[in-house]
């Protein structure tokens, strides 16, 4: 069925910043999508079009992107007569209409809002749930896989006001039997962590950050890891919960003549040289953590263009090494990473690339090389639950969408609970099988 009307508007994300929402109509009714926004963004991402008018919304308005949907995309797409069930054709049409390599003309936020709304409408046209429609687009057949949730429970980096350089410390209930049990383990460990932090740092330290995690005034990564281990033990889930990190190291990378490019003290006003280290020293730090703690995955361990350090870590570390700023869900960057053997995991963010079809292509490209794939939210989120359906559709077995707190995060987890309930006894929980480990592909995807 073809599109009869498209209307975009400016709404607000979970950080109080403007973002794009798109309504799309067919004869089946109205379908809606809202676009997320990141805080720590890679320089190679598709362009999120902001108005730049400092007098309004601190320069972060998206009225130009909204205008591009309403005045350029809407009439052109309606006139094209393309069917909402033809996702790839629609997305190719949008990419061609923009005509730039990074969606800089119309804005990836404008294009993605339409692309997601078309996917919603495609599912509606077929009278099936969104995850089933997306799975059909990706060529994925049942049994459907429910992902292991990676809960961001301690925040640092650009997401928190403490001095912690690493951005996210996550707990992953790999030992659960179902997604429902994973939520039980995750929430109980989250509450145990809150009690541990309150006792050690006071009640103020239990305030939450952008993604629902705590931001205690810890001295560094090791202290944060010790807190997680203590909370896991206190909750009674030793052996059932692994730890994942998102270092977001591009945030503290600055090219230096002496090779000490990584400043672990970057959030201090009086930066001290003693906290600046080389990429090799940073890699040794990670190896030490992996030996000491139950770490299953490290994301963005090095800068987005520090390829040699990535390759070295992947070659001799038996965990998943995830590219986010490095790969930005872009098939061209992913191909380079495959050629250089720079990582064995992809962080999949639909707004980094800007269409549903390209997101599916990125996931499939990574899986063809034995990578793990973790579907991800952004720090600026809405109540939209598209990624919950997407992760089940792709069958990749990993999702991160914040702590089990704040409604824009929990909305995704709640949607996954509904999907698991709907699938019933045929639902498969990924557990540890969705993660790659060094040169070993995820067990989920091994033929």
Short mmCIF file of C-alpha atoms in Angstrom, two decimals:
data_model
loop_
_atom_site.label_atom_id
_atom_site.label_comp_id
_atom_site.label_asym_id
_atom_site.label_seq_id
_atom_site.Cartn_x
_atom_site.Cartn_y
_atom_site.Cartn_z
CA UNK A 1 0.00 0.00 0.00
CA UNK A 2 1.35 3.44 -0.87
CA UNK A 3 1.74 6.46 1.38
CA UNK A 4 -1.05 9.03 1.55
CA UNK A 5 0.47 11.59 3.93
CA UNK A 6 3.69 12.31 5.85
CA UNK A 7 4.04 14.92 8.59
CA UNK A 8 7.09 15.65 10.75
CA UNK A 9 7.28 17.72 13.94
CA UNK A 10 9.85 18.79 16.49
CA UNK A 11 9.56 16.93 19.82
CA UNK A 12 12.00 16.51 22.72
CA UNK A 13 14.35 13.74 23.73
CA UNK A 14 15.25 12.53 27.21
CA UNK A 15 17.89 15.24 27.65
CA UNK A 16 15.46 18.04 26.83
CA UNK A 17 16.89 18.57 23.35
CA UNK A 18 14.76 18.82 20.19
CA UNK A 19 14.49 15.80 17.90
CA UNK A 20 12.42 14.71 14.91
CA UNK A 21 9.17 12.75 15.01
CA UNK A 22 7.48 11.54 11.83
CA UNK A 23 3.87 10.48 11.30
CA UNK A 24 3.09 8.54 8.13
CA UNK A 25 -0.34 7.52 6.85
CA UNK A 26 -1.53 4.75 4.57
CA UNK A 27 -5.08 3.49 4.20
CA UNK A 28 -4.29 1.21 7.17
CA UNK A 29 -3.89 4.23 9.46
CA UNK A 30 -1.16 6.35 11.06
CA UNK A 31 2.34 5.08 11.88
CA UNK A 32 4.85 6.99 14.00
CA UNK A 33 8.62 7.06 14.56
CA UNK A 34 10.92 9.25 16.67
CA UNK A 35 14.64 9.72 16.17
CA UNK A 36 17.27 9.43 18.96
CA UNK A 37 20.40 11.58 19.40
CA UNK A 38 23.87 10.87 20.80
CA UNK A 39 26.14 12.86 23.15
CA UNK A 40 29.47 11.23 22.30
CA UNK A 41 29.27 11.06 18.51
CA UNK A 42 31.82 9.74 16.05
CA UNK A 43 33.19 12.17 13.46
CA UNK A 44 32.32 9.67 10.71
CA UNK A 45 28.60 9.48 11.55
CA UNK A 46 25.86 10.56 9.16
CA UNK A 47 24.90 14.20 9.69
CA UNK A 48 22.35 15.00 12.37
CA UNK A 49 20.94 18.28 11.05
CA UNK A 50 20.63 20.94 13.75
CA UNK A 51 19.48 24.52 13.18
CA UNK A 52 22.52 26.10 14.84
CA UNK A 53 20.50 29.12 16.01
CA UNK A 54 21.99 29.83 19.44
CA UNK A 55 19.02 32.05 20.33
CA UNK A 56 16.69 29.05 20.15
CA UNK A 57 17.09 25.70 21.89
CA UNK A 58 20.81 26.45 22.46
CA UNK A 59 21.37 25.93 18.73
CA UNK A 60 19.95 22.39 18.84
CA UNK A 61 16.61 22.96 17.13
CA UNK A 62 15.66 20.57 14.31
CA UNK A 63 13.12 22.74 12.50
CA UNK A 64 15.17 22.61 9.29
CA UNK A 65 15.16 18.80 9.39
CA UNK A 66 11.39 18.88 10.03
CA UNK A 67 10.97 21.27 7.10
CA UNK A 68 13.00 18.92 4.89
CA UNK A 69 10.59 16.09 5.69
CA UNK A 70 7.45 18.14 5.20
CA UNK A 71 8.48 20.13 2.12
CA UNK A 72 10.98 17.88 0.29
CA UNK A 73 10.75 14.24 1.34
CA UNK A 74 6.97 13.98 1.83
CA UNK A 75 5.81 15.20 -1.61
CA UNK A 76 8.58 13.33 -3.44
CA UNK A 77 8.00 10.01 -1.65
CA UNK A 78 4.21 10.22 -2.01
CA UNK A 79 4.54 11.04 -5.73
CA UNK A 80 6.92 8.09 -6.20
CA UNK A 81 4.10 5.66 -5.41
CA UNK A 82 6.57 3.35 -3.64
CA UNK A 83 4.98 0.76 -1.38
CA UNK A 84 5.65 0.79 2.38
CA UNK A 85 6.49 -2.92 2.17
CA UNK A 86 9.39 -2.10 -0.21
CA UNK A 87 11.76 -0.83 2.49
CA UNK A 88 14.97 -1.06 0.43
CA UNK A 89 13.40 0.82 -2.50
CA UNK A 90 12.14 3.54 -0.19
CA UNK A 91 15.49 3.91 1.57
CA UNK A 92 17.39 4.00 -1.74
CA UNK A 93 14.97 6.70 -2.90
CA UNK A 94 15.64 8.77 0.25
CA UNK A 95 19.42 8.38 -0.13
CA UNK A 96 19.24 9.49 -3.77
CA UNK A 97 16.96 12.41 -2.89
CA UNK A 98 19.57 13.62 -0.39
CA UNK A 99 22.42 13.08 -2.84
CA UNK A 100 25.32 13.41 -0.36
CA UNK A 101 27.56 10.65 1.06
CA UNK A 102 26.70 11.52 4.69
CA UNK A 103 23.03 12.61 4.37
CA UNK A 104 24.18 16.17 5.03
CA UNK A 105 21.64 17.88 2.77
CA UNK A 106 18.34 16.65 4.20
CA UNK A 107 19.79 15.36 7.50
CA UNK A 108 20.09 11.78 8.71
CA UNK A 109 17.55 12.63 11.43
CA UNK A 110 15.01 13.64 8.77
CA UNK A 111 15.68 10.59 6.60
CA UNK A 112 15.72 8.10 9.48
CA UNK A 113 12.41 9.31 10.88
CA UNK A 114 10.77 8.59 7.54
CA UNK A 115 12.60 5.27 7.08
CA UNK A 116 11.50 4.00 10.50
CA UNK A 117 7.91 5.16 9.96
CA UNK A 118 7.86 3.31 6.63
CA UNK A 119 8.99 0.12 8.42
CA UNK A 120 6.21 0.53 10.99
CA UNK A 121 3.72 1.01 8.14
CA UNK A 122 5.10 -2.04 6.32
CA UNK A 123 4.39 -4.19 9.37
CA UNK A 124 0.93 -2.66 9.61
CA UNK A 125 0.26 -3.38 5.95
CA UNK A 126 1.11 -7.06 6.50
CA UNK A 127 -0.79 -7.20 9.82
CA UNK A 128 2.22 -8.63 11.63
CA UNK A 129 4.39 -7.38 14.53
CA UNK A 130 7.26 -5.05 13.62
CA UNK A 131 9.95 -7.61 14.60
CA UNK A 132 8.49 -10.16 12.18
CA UNK A 133 8.40 -7.62 9.34
CA UNK A 134 11.99 -6.51 9.98
CA UNK A 135 13.10 -10.15 10.22
CA UNK A 136 11.54 -10.81 6.80
CA UNK A 137 13.42 -7.81 5.38
CA UNK A 138 16.66 -9.21 6.83
CA UNK A 139 15.96 -12.78 5.70
CA UNK A 140 15.92 -14.04 9.30
CA UNK A 141 13.63 -16.98 10.06
CA UNK A 142 12.32 -18.32 13.40
CA UNK A 143 13.16 -19.32 16.05
CA UNK A 144 13.48 -15.71 17.17
CA UNK A 145 16.29 -14.80 19.56
CA UNK A 146 15.80 -12.54 22.58
CA UNK A 147 18.94 -10.52 23.30
CA UNK A 148 21.16 -10.40 26.35
CA UNK A 149 20.58 -6.93 27.81
CA UNK A 150 23.69 -4.92 28.68
CA UNK A 151 22.63 -2.53 31.43
CA UNK A 152 24.70 0.64 31.77
CA UNK A 153 24.78 0.97 35.55
CA UNK A 154 27.85 3.14 36.21
CA UNK A 155 28.34 6.26 34.09
CA UNK A 156 31.45 8.27 33.35
CA UNK A 157 32.90 10.05 30.33
CA UNK A 158 30.63 12.54 28.54
CA UNK A 159 27.55 11.10 30.26
CA UNK A 160 28.43 12.05 33.84
CA UNK A 161 29.77 14.86 35.98
CA UNK A 162 32.27 12.71 37.87
CA UNK A 163 35.97 12.33 37.03
CA UNK A 164 35.65 8.82 35.57
CA UNK A 165 37.14 8.78 32.02
CA UNK A 166 35.48 5.56 30.79
CA UNK A 167 31.91 6.19 29.69
CA UNK A 168 29.93 3.06 30.58
CA UNK A 169 30.20 0.08 32.90
CA UNK A 170 27.55 -2.51 32.05
CA UNK A 171 26.22 -5.71 33.60
CA UNK A 172 25.13 -8.50 31.24
CA UNK A 173 23.04 -11.39 32.67
CA UNK A 174 24.52 -14.07 30.40
CA UNK A 175 23.58 -16.86 32.83
CA UNK A 176 19.83 -16.28 32.61
CA UNK A 177 17.59 -18.86 30.93
CA UNK A 178 15.12 -16.34 29.50
CA UNK A 179 14.93 -12.60 28.82
CA UNK A 180 12.44 -12.33 31.68
CA UNK A 181 14.99 -13.87 34.06
CA UNK A 182 17.68 -11.57 32.64
CA UNK A 183 15.53 -8.59 33.62
CA UNK A 184 15.11 -10.01 37.12
CA UNK A 185 18.86 -10.49 37.50
CA UNK A 186 19.61 -7.07 36.02
CA UNK A 187 17.16 -5.12 38.16
CA UNK A 188 18.10 -6.91 41.38
CA UNK A 189 21.81 -6.31 40.73
CA UNK A 190 21.04 -2.65 39.91
CA UNK A 191 19.31 -2.23 43.28
CA UNK A 192 22.17 -4.02 45.05
CA UNK A 193 24.62 -1.64 43.36
CA UNK A 194 22.57 1.34 44.51
CA UNK A 195 22.82 0.10 48.10
CA UNK A 196 26.58 -0.47 47.80
CA UNK A 197 27.15 3.01 46.33
CA UNK A 198 24.92 4.70 48.92
CA UNK A 199 26.85 3.05 51.76
CA UNK A 200 30.28 3.99 50.34
CA UNK A 201 29.67 7.43 48.84
CA UNK A 202 26.45 8.76 50.37
CA UNK A 203 22.94 9.20 49.00
CA UNK A 204 23.95 11.94 46.53
CA UNK A 205 26.01 9.36 44.63
CA UNK A 206 22.84 7.41 43.75
CA UNK A 207 21.51 10.15 41.47
CA UNK A 208 21.30 8.82 37.92
CA UNK A 209 22.82 10.01 34.63
CA UNK A 210 21.45 10.33 31.10
CA UNK A 211 21.05 6.58 30.72
CA UNK A 212 19.86 5.72 34.23
CA UNK A 213 23.21 4.60 35.61
CA UNK A 214 24.87 5.91 38.75
CA UNK A 215 27.76 8.35 38.68
CA UNK A 216 29.63 7.96 41.98
CA UNK A 217 32.79 9.99 42.51
CA UNK A 218 35.11 7.03 41.94
CA UNK A 219 38.84 7.37 41.36
CA UNK A 220 38.90 5.31 38.16
CA UNK A 221 37.92 2.20 36.24
CA UNK A 222 39.22 -0.32 38.76
CA UNK A 223 37.16 1.15 41.58
CA UNK A 224 34.07 0.99 39.34
CA UNK A 225 34.75 -2.64 38.46
CA UNK A 226 35.13 -3.51 42.15
CA UNK A 227 31.73 -1.92 42.82
CA UNK A 228 30.14 -4.07 40.12
CA UNK A 229 31.71 -7.26 41.43
CA UNK A 230 30.51 -6.44 44.95
CA UNK A 231 26.96 -5.68 43.72
CA UNK A 232 26.78 -8.89 41.66
CA UNK A 233 27.87 -10.89 44.72
CA UNK A 234 25.47 -9.02 47.04
CA UNK A 235 22.57 -9.78 44.64
CA UNK A 236 23.53 -13.48 44.61
CA UNK A 237 24.38 -13.73 40.91
CA UNK A 238 28.12 -14.53 40.82
CA UNK A 239 28.83 -16.51 37.66
CA UNK A 240 25.58 -15.41 36.00
CA UNK A 241 26.57 -11.82 35.20
CA UNK A 242 29.40 -10.63 32.96
CA UNK A 243 30.71 -7.07 32.63
CA UNK A 244 30.96 -4.94 29.48
CA UNK A 245 32.71 -1.59 29.06
CA UNK A 246 32.19 1.31 26.69
CA UNK A 247 35.38 3.33 27.01
CA UNK A 248 34.48 5.96 24.35
CA UNK A 249 38.20 6.70 24.22
CA UNK A 250 37.93 9.19 21.36
CA UNK A 251 36.61 11.55 24.04
CA UNK A 252 40.03 11.59 25.74
CA UNK A 253 42.31 11.14 22.73
CA UNK A 254 44.59 13.98 21.71
CA UNK A 255 47.49 13.39 19.34
CA UNK A 256 50.80 13.98 21.15
CA UNK A 257 54.40 14.01 19.89
CA UNK A 258 55.51 11.57 22.59
CA UNK A 259 52.77 9.09 21.68
CA UNK A 260 50.92 9.64 24.96
CA UNK A 261 47.66 10.31 23.19
CA UNK A 262 45.20 9.16 25.86
CA UNK A 263 44.51 11.46 28.80
CA UNK A 264 42.77 9.56 31.61
CA UNK A 265 42.62 12.86 33.49
CA UNK A 266 40.74 14.73 30.74
CA UNK A 267 37.83 15.70 32.98
CA UNK A 268 40.02 17.47 35.54
CA UNK A 269 40.41 21.24 35.23
CA UNK A 270 44.14 20.99 35.99
CA UNK A 271 45.17 18.17 33.64
CA UNK A 272 48.29 16.37 34.84
CA UNK A 273 50.72 14.77 32.40
CA UNK A 274 51.08 11.76 34.68
CA UNK A 275 47.65 10.60 33.53
CA UNK A 276 48.56 10.64 29.83
CA UNK A 277 49.44 7.24 28.42
CA UNK A 278 50.19 5.59 25.08
CA UNK A 279 47.82 3.33 23.21
CA UNK A 280 49.96 0.31 24.13
CA UNK A 281 49.83 1.22 27.81
CA UNK A 282 46.05 1.59 27.54
CA UNK A 283 45.86 -1.84 25.88
CA UNK A 284 47.86 -3.36 28.75
CA UNK A 285 45.42 -1.75 31.17
CA UNK A 286 42.52 -3.48 29.40
CA UNK A 287 44.32 -6.84 29.39
CA UNK A 288 44.83 -6.54 33.15
CA UNK A 289 41.14 -5.83 33.68
CA UNK A 290 40.13 -8.78 31.50
CA UNK A 291 42.34 -11.12 33.54
CA UNK A 292 41.01 -9.85 36.87
CA UNK A 293 37.29 -9.27 36.19
CA UNK A 294 34.53 -11.16 34.30
CA UNK A 295 34.67 -8.81 31.29
CA UNK A 296 33.03 -10.09 28.11
CA UNK A 297 33.12 -7.00 25.87
CA UNK A 298 34.99 -3.69 25.48
CA UNK A 299 33.63 -0.99 23.18
CA UNK A 300 35.69 1.80 21.60
CA UNK A 301 38.91 0.98 23.50
CA UNK A 302 40.88 3.35 21.24
CA UNK A 303 40.33 6.45 19.13
CA UNK A 304 38.18 6.13 16.01
CA UNK A 305 41.21 6.46 13.72
CA UNK A 306 43.86 4.69 15.83
CA UNK A 307 43.59 1.52 13.71
CA UNK A 308 46.87 -0.15 14.73
CA UNK A 309 45.99 -0.27 18.43
CA UNK A 310 42.60 -1.82 17.64
CA UNK A 311 44.21 -4.56 15.55
CA UNK A 312 46.72 -5.37 18.28
CA UNK A 313 44.08 -5.74 21.01
CA UNK A 314 41.80 -7.94 18.90
CA UNK A 315 44.69 -10.24 17.97
CA UNK A 316 45.51 -11.33 21.52
CA UNK A 317 42.51 -10.62 23.78
CA UNK A 318 39.85 -13.36 24.17
CA UNK A 319 36.82 -11.06 24.38
CA UNK A 320 34.53 -9.06 22.12
CA UNK A 321 36.04 -5.75 20.96
CA UNK A 322 33.25 -3.50 19.70
CA UNK A 323 33.51 -0.69 17.18
CA UNK A 324 31.17 2.27 17.63
CA UNK A 325 32.94 5.55 16.81
CA UNK A 326 35.31 3.40 14.73
CA UNK A 327 32.62 1.89 12.50
CA UNK A 328 29.59 4.22 12.94
CA UNK A 329 27.24 1.53 11.50
CA UNK A 330 28.68 2.44 8.09
CA UNK A 331 29.34 -0.46 5.66
CA UNK A 332 32.41 1.33 4.20
CA UNK A 333 34.02 1.80 7.63
CA UNK A 334 33.03 -1.78 8.57
CA UNK A 335 34.76 -3.16 5.45
CA UNK A 336 37.95 -1.31 6.41
CA UNK A 337 37.72 -2.72 9.95
CA UNK A 338 37.25 -6.23 8.51
CA UNK A 339 40.29 -5.82 6.25
CA UNK A 340 42.43 -4.57 9.14
CA UNK A 341 40.99 -7.13 11.61
CA UNK A 342 40.42 -4.13 13.87
CA UNK A 343 37.42 -5.43 15.81
CA UNK A 344 35.11 -8.40 16.17
CA UNK A 345 31.94 -6.60 17.24
CA UNK A 346 29.69 -3.85 15.90
CA UNK A 347 27.62 -1.38 17.86
CA UNK A 348 24.55 -0.91 15.68
CA UNK A 349 22.91 2.53 15.95
CA UNK A 350 20.30 3.24 13.32
CA UNK A 351 20.84 7.01 13.50
CA UNK A 352 24.56 6.70 12.75
CA UNK A 353 23.80 5.54 9.22
CA UNK A 354 20.30 6.93 8.76
CA UNK A 355 18.10 4.23 7.20
CA UNK A 356 16.65 0.89 8.26
CA UNK A 357 17.99 -0.92 5.17
CA UNK A 358 21.57 0.27 5.70
CA UNK A 359 21.36 -0.79 9.36
CA UNK A 360 20.33 -4.29 8.32
CA UNK A 361 23.12 -4.36 5.71
CA UNK A 362 25.69 -3.29 8.32
CA UNK A 363 24.65 -6.07 10.71
CA UNK A 364 24.76 -8.71 7.98
CA UNK A 365 28.18 -7.57 6.77
CA UNK A 366 29.58 -7.94 10.29
CA UNK A 367 27.99 -11.33 10.82
CA UNK A 368 29.52 -12.56 7.56
CA UNK A 369 32.96 -11.97 9.14
CA UNK A 370 32.07 -13.63 12.46
CA UNK A 371 31.50 -10.45 14.45
CA UNK A 372 29.07 -10.01 17.30
CA UNK A 373 26.48 -7.24 16.88
CA UNK A 374 25.08 -5.15 19.74
CA UNK A 375 22.01 -3.06 18.90
CA UNK A 376 22.14 0.25 20.78
CA UNK A 377 20.13 3.23 21.94
CA UNK A 378 21.58 6.76 22.12
CA UNK A 379 22.01 8.88 25.24
CA UNK A 380 19.26 11.20 23.98
CA UNK A 381 16.29 8.83 23.62
CA UNK A 382 12.52 8.94 23.23
CA UNK A 383 9.76 6.52 24.22
CA UNK A 384 10.09 4.90 20.77
CA UNK A 385 10.79 1.13 21.00
CA UNK A 386 11.92 0.43 17.42
CA UNK A 387 15.32 -1.01 18.44
CA UNK A 388 13.67 -3.66 20.65
CA UNK A 389 11.90 -5.09 17.61
CA UNK A 390 15.03 -4.64 15.48
CA UNK A 391 17.31 -6.66 17.77
CA UNK A 392 14.88 -9.59 17.78
CA UNK A 393 14.44 -9.30 14.01
CA UNK A 394 18.18 -9.46 13.35
CA UNK A 395 18.74 -12.31 15.84
CA UNK A 396 22.06 -10.81 16.94
CA UNK A 397 21.54 -11.54 20.64
CA UNK A 398 22.82 -8.31 22.23
CA UNK A 399 21.21 -4.98 23.14
CA UNK A 400 22.26 -2.03 25.23
CA UNK A 401 19.65 0.53 26.06
CA UNK A 402 20.68 1.90 29.43
CA UNK A 403 20.04 0.96 33.03
CA UNK A 404 16.72 -0.56 34.12
CA UNK A 405 15.65 2.96 35.08
CA UNK A 406 14.15 6.02 33.30
CA UNK A 407 11.13 5.34 31.14
CA UNK A 408 12.79 6.02 27.78
CA UNK A 409 15.23 3.17 28.58
CA UNK A 410 12.80 0.77 30.26
CA UNK A 411 10.34 1.18 27.35
CA UNK A 412 12.69 -0.91 25.18
CA UNK A 413 13.11 -3.62 27.82
CA UNK A 414 9.35 -3.73 28.38
CA UNK A 415 8.78 -4.17 24.64
CA UNK A 416 11.21 -7.10 24.66
CA UNK A 417 9.23 -8.68 27.52
CA UNK A 418 6.08 -8.36 25.41
CA UNK A 419 7.81 -9.89 22.39
CA UNK A 420 9.10 -12.83 24.47
CA UNK A 421 5.61 -13.40 25.85
CA UNK A 422 4.12 -13.30 22.34
CA UNK A 423 6.65 -15.76 20.91
CA UNK A 424 6.12 -18.09 23.86
CA UNK A 425 7.98 -21.37 24.28
CA UNK A 426 9.74 -20.99 20.92
CA UNK A 427 11.67 -17.93 22.11
CA UNK A 428 15.44 -18.44 22.44
CA UNK A 429 17.48 -16.39 24.95
CA UNK A 430 20.95 -15.55 23.62
CA UNK A 431 22.92 -15.54 26.87
CA UNK A 432 26.64 -15.64 26.14
CA UNK A 433 26.08 -17.14 22.67
CA UNK A 434 25.57 -13.74 21.02
CA UNK A 435 29.06 -12.50 21.92
CA UNK A 436 32.20 -13.01 19.87
CA UNK A 437 35.35 -13.94 21.79
CA UNK A 438 38.68 -13.09 20.21
CA UNK A 439 38.84 -14.98 16.92
CA UNK A 440 35.77 -17.08 17.78
CA UNK A 441 32.47 -16.02 16.20
CA UNK A 442 29.30 -15.89 18.31
CA UNK A 443 27.93 -19.40 18.89
CA UNK A 444 24.52 -18.11 17.74
CA UNK A 445 25.84 -17.57 14.23
CA UNK A 446 28.16 -20.52 13.78
CA UNK A 447 26.95 -22.82 11.02
#
